[in-house]
mmCIF file of C-alpha atoms in Angstrom:
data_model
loop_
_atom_site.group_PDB
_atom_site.id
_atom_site.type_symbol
_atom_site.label_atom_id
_atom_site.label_comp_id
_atom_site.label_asym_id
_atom_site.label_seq_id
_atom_site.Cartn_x
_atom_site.Cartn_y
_atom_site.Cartn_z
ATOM 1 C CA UNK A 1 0.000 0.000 0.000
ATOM 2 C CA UNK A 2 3.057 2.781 0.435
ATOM 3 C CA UNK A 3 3.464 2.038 -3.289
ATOM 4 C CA UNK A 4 0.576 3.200 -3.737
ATOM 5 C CA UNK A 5 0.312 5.666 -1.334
ATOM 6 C CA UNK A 6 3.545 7.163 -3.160
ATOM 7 C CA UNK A 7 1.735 7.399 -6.376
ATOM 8 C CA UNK A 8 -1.047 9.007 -4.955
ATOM 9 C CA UNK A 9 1.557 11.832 -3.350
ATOM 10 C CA UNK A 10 2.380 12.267 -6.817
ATOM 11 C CA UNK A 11 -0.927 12.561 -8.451
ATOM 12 C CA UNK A 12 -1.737 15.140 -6.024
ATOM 13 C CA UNK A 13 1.767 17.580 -7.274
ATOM 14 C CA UNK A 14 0.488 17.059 -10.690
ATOM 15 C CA UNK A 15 -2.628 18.554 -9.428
ATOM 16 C CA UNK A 16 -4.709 15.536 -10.004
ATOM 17 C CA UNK A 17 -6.948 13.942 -7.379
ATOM 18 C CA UNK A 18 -4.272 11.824 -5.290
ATOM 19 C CA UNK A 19 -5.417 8.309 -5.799
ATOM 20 C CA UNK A 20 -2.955 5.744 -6.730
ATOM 21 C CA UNK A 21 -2.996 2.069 -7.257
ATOM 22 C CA UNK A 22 -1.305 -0.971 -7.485
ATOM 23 C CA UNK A 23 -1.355 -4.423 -9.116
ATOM 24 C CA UNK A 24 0.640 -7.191 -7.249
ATOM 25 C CA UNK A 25 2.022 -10.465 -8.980
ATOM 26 C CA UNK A 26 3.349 -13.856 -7.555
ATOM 27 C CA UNK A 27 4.810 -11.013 -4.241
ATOM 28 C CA UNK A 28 6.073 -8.423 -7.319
ATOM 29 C CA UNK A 29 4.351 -5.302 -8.177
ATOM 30 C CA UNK A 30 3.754 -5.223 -11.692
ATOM 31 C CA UNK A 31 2.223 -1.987 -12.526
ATOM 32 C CA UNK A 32 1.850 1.160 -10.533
ATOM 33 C CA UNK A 33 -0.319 4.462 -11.642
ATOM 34 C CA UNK A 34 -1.733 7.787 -9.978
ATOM 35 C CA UNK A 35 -4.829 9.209 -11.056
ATOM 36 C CA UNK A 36 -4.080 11.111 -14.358
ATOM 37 C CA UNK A 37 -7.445 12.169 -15.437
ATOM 38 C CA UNK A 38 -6.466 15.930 -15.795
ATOM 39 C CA UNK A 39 -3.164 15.649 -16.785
ATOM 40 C CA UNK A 40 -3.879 13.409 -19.959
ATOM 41 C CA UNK A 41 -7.417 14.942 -20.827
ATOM 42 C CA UNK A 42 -8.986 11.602 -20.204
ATOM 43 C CA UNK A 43 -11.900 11.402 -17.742
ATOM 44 C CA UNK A 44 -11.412 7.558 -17.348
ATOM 45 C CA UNK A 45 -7.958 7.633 -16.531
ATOM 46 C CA UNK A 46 -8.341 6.494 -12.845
ATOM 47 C CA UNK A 47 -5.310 5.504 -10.662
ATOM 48 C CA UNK A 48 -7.099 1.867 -11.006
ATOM 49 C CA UNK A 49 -7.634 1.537 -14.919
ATOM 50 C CA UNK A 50 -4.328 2.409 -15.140
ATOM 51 C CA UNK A 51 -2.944 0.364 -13.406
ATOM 52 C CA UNK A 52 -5.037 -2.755 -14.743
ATOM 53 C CA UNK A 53 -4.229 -1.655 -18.313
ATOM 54 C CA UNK A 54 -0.372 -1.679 -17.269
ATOM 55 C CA UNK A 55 -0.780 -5.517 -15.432
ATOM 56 C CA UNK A 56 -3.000 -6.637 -18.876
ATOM 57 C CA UNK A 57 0.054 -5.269 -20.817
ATOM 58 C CA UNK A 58 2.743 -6.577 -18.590
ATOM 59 C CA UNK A 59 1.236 -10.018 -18.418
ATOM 60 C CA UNK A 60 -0.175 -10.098 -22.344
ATOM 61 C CA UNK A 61 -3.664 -11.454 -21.009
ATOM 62 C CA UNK A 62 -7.354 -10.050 -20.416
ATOM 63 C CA UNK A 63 -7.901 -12.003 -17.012
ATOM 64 C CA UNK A 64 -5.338 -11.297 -13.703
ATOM 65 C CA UNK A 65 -7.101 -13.682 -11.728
ATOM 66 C CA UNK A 66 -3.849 -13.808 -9.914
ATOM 67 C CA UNK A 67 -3.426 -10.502 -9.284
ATOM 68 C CA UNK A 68 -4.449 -8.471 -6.229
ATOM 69 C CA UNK A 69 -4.890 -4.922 -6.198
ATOM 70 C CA UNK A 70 -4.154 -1.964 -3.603
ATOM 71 C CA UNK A 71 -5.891 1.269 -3.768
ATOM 72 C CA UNK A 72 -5.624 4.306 -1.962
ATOM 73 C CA UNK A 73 -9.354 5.046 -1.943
ATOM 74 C CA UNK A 74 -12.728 2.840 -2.009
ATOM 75 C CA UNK A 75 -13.045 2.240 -5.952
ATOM 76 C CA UNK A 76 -15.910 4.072 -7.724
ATOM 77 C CA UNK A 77 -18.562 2.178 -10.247
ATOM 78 C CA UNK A 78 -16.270 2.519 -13.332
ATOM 79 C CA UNK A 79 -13.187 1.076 -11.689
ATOM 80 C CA UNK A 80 -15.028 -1.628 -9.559
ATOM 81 C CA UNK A 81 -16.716 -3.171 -12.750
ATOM 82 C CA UNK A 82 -13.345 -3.073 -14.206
ATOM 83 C CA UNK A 83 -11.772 -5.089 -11.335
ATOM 84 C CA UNK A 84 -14.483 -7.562 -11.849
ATOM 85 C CA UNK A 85 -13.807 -7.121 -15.749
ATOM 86 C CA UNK A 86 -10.450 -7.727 -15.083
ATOM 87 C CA UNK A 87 -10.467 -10.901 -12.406
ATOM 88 C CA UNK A 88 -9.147 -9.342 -9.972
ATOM 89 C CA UNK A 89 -8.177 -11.552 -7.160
ATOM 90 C CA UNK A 90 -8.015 -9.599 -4.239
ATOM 91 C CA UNK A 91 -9.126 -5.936 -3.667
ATOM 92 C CA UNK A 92 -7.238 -3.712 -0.412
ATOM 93 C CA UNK A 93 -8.244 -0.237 -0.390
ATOM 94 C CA UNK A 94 -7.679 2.896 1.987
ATOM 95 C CA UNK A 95 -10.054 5.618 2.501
ATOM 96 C CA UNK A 96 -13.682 4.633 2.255
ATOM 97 C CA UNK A 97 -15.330 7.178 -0.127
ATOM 98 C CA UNK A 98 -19.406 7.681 0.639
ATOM 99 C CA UNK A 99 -19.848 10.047 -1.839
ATOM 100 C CA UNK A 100 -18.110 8.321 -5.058
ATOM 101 C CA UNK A 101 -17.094 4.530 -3.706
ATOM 102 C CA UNK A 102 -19.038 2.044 -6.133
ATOM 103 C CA UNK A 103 -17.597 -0.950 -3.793
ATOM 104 C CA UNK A 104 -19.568 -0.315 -0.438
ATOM 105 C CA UNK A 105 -21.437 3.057 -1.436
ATOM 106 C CA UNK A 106 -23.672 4.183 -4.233
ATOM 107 C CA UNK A 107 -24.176 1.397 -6.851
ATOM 108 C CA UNK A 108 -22.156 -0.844 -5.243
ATOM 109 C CA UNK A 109 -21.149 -2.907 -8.597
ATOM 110 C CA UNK A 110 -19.845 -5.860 -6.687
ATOM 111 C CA UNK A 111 -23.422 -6.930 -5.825
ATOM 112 C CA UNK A 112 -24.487 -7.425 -9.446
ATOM 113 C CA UNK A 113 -21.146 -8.473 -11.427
ATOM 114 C CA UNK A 114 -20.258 -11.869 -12.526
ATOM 115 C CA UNK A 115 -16.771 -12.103 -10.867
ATOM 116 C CA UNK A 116 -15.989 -10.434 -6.807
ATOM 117 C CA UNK A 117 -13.069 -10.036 -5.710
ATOM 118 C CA UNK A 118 -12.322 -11.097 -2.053
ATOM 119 C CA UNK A 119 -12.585 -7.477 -0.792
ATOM 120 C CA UNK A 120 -10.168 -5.628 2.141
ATOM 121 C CA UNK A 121 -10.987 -1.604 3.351
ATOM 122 C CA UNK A 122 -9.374 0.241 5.597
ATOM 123 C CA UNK A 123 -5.963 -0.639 4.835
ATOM 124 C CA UNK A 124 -3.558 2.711 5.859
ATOM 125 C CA UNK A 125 -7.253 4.465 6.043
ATOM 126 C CA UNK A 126 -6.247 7.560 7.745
ATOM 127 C CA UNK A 127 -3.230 8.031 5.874
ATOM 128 C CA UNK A 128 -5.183 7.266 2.663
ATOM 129 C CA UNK A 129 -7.408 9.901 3.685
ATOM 130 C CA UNK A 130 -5.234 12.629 4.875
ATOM 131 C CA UNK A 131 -3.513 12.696 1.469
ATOM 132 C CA UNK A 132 -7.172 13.623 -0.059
ATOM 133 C CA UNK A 133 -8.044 15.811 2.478
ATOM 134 C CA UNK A 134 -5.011 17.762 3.014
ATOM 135 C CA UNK A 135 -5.209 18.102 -1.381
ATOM 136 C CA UNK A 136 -9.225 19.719 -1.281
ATOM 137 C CA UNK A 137 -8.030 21.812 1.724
ATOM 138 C CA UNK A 138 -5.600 22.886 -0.385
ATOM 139 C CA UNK A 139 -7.899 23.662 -3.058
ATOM 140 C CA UNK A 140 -10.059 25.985 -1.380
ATOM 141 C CA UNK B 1 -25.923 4.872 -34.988
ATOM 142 C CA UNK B 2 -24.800 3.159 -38.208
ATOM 143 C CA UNK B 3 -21.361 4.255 -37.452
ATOM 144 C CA UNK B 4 -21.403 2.555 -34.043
ATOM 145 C CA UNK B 5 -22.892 -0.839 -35.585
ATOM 146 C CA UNK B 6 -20.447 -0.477 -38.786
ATOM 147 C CA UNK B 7 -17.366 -0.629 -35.958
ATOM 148 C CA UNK B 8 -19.171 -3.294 -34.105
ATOM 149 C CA UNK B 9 -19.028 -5.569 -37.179
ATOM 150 C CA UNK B 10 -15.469 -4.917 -37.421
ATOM 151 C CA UNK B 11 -14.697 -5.745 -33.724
ATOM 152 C CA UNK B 12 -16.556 -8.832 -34.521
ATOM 153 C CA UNK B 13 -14.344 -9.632 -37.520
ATOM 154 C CA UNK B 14 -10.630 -9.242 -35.429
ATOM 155 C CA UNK B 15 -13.111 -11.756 -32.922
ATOM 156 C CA UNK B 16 -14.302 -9.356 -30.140
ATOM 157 C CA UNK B 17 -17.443 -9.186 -28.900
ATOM 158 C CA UNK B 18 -19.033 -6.922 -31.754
ATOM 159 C CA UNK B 19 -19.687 -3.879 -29.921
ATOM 160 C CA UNK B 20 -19.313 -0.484 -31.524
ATOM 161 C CA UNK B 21 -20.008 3.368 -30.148
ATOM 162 C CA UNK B 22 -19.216 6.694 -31.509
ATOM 163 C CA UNK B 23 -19.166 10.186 -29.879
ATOM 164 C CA UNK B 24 -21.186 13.580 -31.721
ATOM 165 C CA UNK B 25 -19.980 17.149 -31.077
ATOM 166 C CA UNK B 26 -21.613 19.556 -32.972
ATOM 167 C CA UNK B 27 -23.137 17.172 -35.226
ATOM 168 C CA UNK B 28 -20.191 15.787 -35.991
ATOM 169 C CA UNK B 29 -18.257 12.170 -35.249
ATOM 170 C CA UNK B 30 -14.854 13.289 -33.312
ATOM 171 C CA UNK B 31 -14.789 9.681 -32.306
ATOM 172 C CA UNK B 32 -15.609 6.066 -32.953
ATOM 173 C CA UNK B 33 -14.775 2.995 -31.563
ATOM 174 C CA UNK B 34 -14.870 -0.771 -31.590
ATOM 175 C CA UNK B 35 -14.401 -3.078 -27.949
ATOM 176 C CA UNK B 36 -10.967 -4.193 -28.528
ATOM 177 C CA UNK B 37 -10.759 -6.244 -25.413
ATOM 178 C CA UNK B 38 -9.156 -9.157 -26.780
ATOM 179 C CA UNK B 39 -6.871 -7.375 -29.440
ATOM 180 C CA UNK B 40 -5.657 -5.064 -27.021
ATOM 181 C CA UNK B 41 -4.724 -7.366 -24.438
ATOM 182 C CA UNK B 42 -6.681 -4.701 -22.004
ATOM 183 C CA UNK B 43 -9.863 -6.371 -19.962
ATOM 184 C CA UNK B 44 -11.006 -2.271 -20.057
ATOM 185 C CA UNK B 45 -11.009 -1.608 -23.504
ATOM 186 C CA UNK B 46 -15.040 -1.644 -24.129
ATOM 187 C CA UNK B 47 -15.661 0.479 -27.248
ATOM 188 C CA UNK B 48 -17.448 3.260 -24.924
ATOM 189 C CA UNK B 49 -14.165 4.126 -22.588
ATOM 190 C CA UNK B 50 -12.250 3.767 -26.132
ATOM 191 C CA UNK B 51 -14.451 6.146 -27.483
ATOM 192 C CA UNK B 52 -14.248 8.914 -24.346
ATOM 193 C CA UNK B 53 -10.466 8.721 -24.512
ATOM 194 C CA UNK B 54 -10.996 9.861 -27.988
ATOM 195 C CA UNK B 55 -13.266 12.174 -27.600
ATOM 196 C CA UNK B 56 -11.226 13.769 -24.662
ATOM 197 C CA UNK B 57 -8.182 13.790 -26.802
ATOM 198 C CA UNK B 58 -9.761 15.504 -29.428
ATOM 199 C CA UNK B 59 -11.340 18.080 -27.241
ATOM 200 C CA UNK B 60 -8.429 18.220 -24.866
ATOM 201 C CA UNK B 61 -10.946 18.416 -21.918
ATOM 202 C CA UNK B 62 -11.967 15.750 -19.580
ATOM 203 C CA UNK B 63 -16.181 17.448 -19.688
ATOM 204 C CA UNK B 64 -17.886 16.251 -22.902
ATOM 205 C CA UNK B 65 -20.918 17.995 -21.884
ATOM 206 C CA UNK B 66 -21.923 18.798 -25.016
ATOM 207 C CA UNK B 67 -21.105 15.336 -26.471
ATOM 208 C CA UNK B 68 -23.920 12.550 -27.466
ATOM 209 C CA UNK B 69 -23.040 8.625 -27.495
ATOM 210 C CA UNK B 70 -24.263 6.189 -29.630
ATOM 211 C CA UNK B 71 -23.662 2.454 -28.814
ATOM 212 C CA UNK B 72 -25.188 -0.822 -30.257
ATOM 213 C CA UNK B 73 -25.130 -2.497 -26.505
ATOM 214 C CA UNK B 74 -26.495 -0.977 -23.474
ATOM 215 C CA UNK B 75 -23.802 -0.334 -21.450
ATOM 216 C CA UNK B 76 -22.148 -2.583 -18.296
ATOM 217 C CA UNK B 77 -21.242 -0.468 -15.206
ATOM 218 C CA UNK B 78 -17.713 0.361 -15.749
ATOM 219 C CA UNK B 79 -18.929 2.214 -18.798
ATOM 220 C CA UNK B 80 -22.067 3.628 -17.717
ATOM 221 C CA UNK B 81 -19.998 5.141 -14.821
ATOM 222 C CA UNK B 82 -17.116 6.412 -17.350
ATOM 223 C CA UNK B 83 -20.161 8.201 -19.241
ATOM 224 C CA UNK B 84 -21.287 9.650 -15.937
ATOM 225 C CA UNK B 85 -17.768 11.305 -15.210
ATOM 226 C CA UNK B 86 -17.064 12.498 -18.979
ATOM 227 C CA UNK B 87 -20.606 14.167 -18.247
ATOM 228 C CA UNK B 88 -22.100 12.932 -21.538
ATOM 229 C CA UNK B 89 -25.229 14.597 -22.566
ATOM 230 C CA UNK B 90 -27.200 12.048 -24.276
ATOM 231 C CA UNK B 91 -26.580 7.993 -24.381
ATOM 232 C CA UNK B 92 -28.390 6.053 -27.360
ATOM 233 C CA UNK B 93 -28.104 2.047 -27.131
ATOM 234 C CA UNK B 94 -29.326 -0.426 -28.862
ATOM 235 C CA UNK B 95 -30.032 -3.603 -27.517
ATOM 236 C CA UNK B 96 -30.386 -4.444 -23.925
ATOM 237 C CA UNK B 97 -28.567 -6.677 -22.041
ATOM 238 C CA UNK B 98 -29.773 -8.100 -19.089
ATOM 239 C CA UNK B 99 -26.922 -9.973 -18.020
ATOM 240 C CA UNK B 100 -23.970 -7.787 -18.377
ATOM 241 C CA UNK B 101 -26.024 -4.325 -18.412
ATOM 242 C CA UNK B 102 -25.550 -1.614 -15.723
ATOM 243 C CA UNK B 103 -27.585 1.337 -17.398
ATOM 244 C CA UNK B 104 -31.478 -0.708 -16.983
ATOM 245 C CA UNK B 105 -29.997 -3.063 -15.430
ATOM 246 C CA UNK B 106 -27.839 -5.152 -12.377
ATOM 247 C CA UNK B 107 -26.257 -1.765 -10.619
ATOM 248 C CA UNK B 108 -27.719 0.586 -12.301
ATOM 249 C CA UNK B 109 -25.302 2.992 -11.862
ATOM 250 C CA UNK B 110 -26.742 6.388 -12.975
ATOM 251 C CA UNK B 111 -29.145 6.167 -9.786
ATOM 252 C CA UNK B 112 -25.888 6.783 -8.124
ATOM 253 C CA UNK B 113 -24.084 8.797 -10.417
ATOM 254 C CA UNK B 114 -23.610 12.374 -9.876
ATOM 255 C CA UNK B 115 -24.244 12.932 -13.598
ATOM 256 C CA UNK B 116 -26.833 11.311 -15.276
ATOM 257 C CA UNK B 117 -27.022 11.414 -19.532
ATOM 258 C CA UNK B 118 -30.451 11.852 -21.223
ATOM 259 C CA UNK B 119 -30.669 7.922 -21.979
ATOM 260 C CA UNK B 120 -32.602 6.525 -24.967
ATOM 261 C CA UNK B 121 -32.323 2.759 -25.516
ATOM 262 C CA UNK B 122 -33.615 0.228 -28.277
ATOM 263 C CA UNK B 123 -32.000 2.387 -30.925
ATOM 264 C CA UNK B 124 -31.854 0.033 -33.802
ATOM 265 C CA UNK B 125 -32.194 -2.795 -31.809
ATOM 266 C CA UNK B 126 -33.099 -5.476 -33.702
ATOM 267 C CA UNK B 127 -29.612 -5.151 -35.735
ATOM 268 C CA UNK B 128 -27.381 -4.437 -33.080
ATOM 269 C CA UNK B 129 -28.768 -7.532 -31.250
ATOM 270 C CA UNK B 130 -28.701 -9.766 -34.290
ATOM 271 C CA UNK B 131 -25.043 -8.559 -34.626
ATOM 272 C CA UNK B 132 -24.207 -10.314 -31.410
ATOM 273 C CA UNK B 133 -26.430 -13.202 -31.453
ATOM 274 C CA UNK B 134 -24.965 -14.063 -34.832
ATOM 275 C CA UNK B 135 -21.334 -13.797 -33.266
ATOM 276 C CA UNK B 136 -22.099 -16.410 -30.368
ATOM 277 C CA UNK B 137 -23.648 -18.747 -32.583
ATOM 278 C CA UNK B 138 -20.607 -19.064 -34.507
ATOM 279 C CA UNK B 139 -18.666 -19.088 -31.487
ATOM 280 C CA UNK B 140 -20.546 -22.602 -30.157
#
């Protein structure tokens, strides 16, 4: 999760939304990615599809059903389907996010798609969090 | 719409699932896409979030709030929520899907989303639908 945690830091001095994420293979990470959505004009670019685009290219395969994932913050809708797209083994994430999270908030995806991951929040939640909150305090 | 089924025949023809969708501006096509899951080696590349990074590329913005989407499938939920943060104005689909849907159906994530498109579905239905069903009966 400092991986992460270190890509979110980053995200945030870009002026994104600090999120990062990363995807974990047989104890080696294998991809690694902040949120980039403003810096790359791309509204889907999430920390999360990122970083499962980076594993699917790393690995040459569709399905990383050996694969777990850590993310700073509770997934939205978009990302969580793509977890489940994507085979995700196992899901750790930080901060829980009422407003946005798609895991255990809103739409909560997970209920209705095919594959679940085994699912792990709170990991590092208050440092997950501060990063966030010290970036919109910023902002103001 | 015929743009959006023409690039769901192609998909079909490199052997992914035969899904097309194309983004107006202006009354114009700035971007068009077919799901290139499989040929991409990317579980995320559904011809919708293909089509947004497009469209945000062209635009160099992440808000395509002026932007309409046509798509032969009804979205799942990782799209439907990628179409909720590129604040799309309008979504046409064609067919329904009850399985993998998450627009009518499963999460239906725009009763969660904090933007929700004007949505019309069973554009052109019949075709787009007989577009897939043709592809998995070949597939058996």
């Amino acid at each position: 999760m400092q991986v992460a945690v270190n890509e979110a830091i980053k995200a945030g001095e870009r002026d994104s939304v600090p999120v990062g994420a990363v995807i974990v293979f047989e104890n080696k990470i294998i991809a690694s990615a902040g949120n980039e959505v403003l810096k790359n004009h791309d509204a889907t670019a999430h920390a999360e599809i990122l970083a499962i685009r980076g594993a699917c290219n790393v690995l040459q395969t569709t399905v990383l059903n050996e694969c777990d994932m850590y993310v700073t913050l509770e997934p939205c809708a978009m990302c969580a389907q793509a977890i489940s797209l994507a085979r995700i083994r196992r899901l750790y994430f930080g901060a829980y996010d009422e407003k946005y999270g798609g895991v255990m908030h809103g739409a909560h995806v997970f209920r209705y798609a095919l594959h679940k991951p085994e699912i792990i929040g709170g990991v590092s939640e208050t440092q997950c969090a501060d990063i966030l909150k010290d970036f919109f305090e910023q902002k103001r």
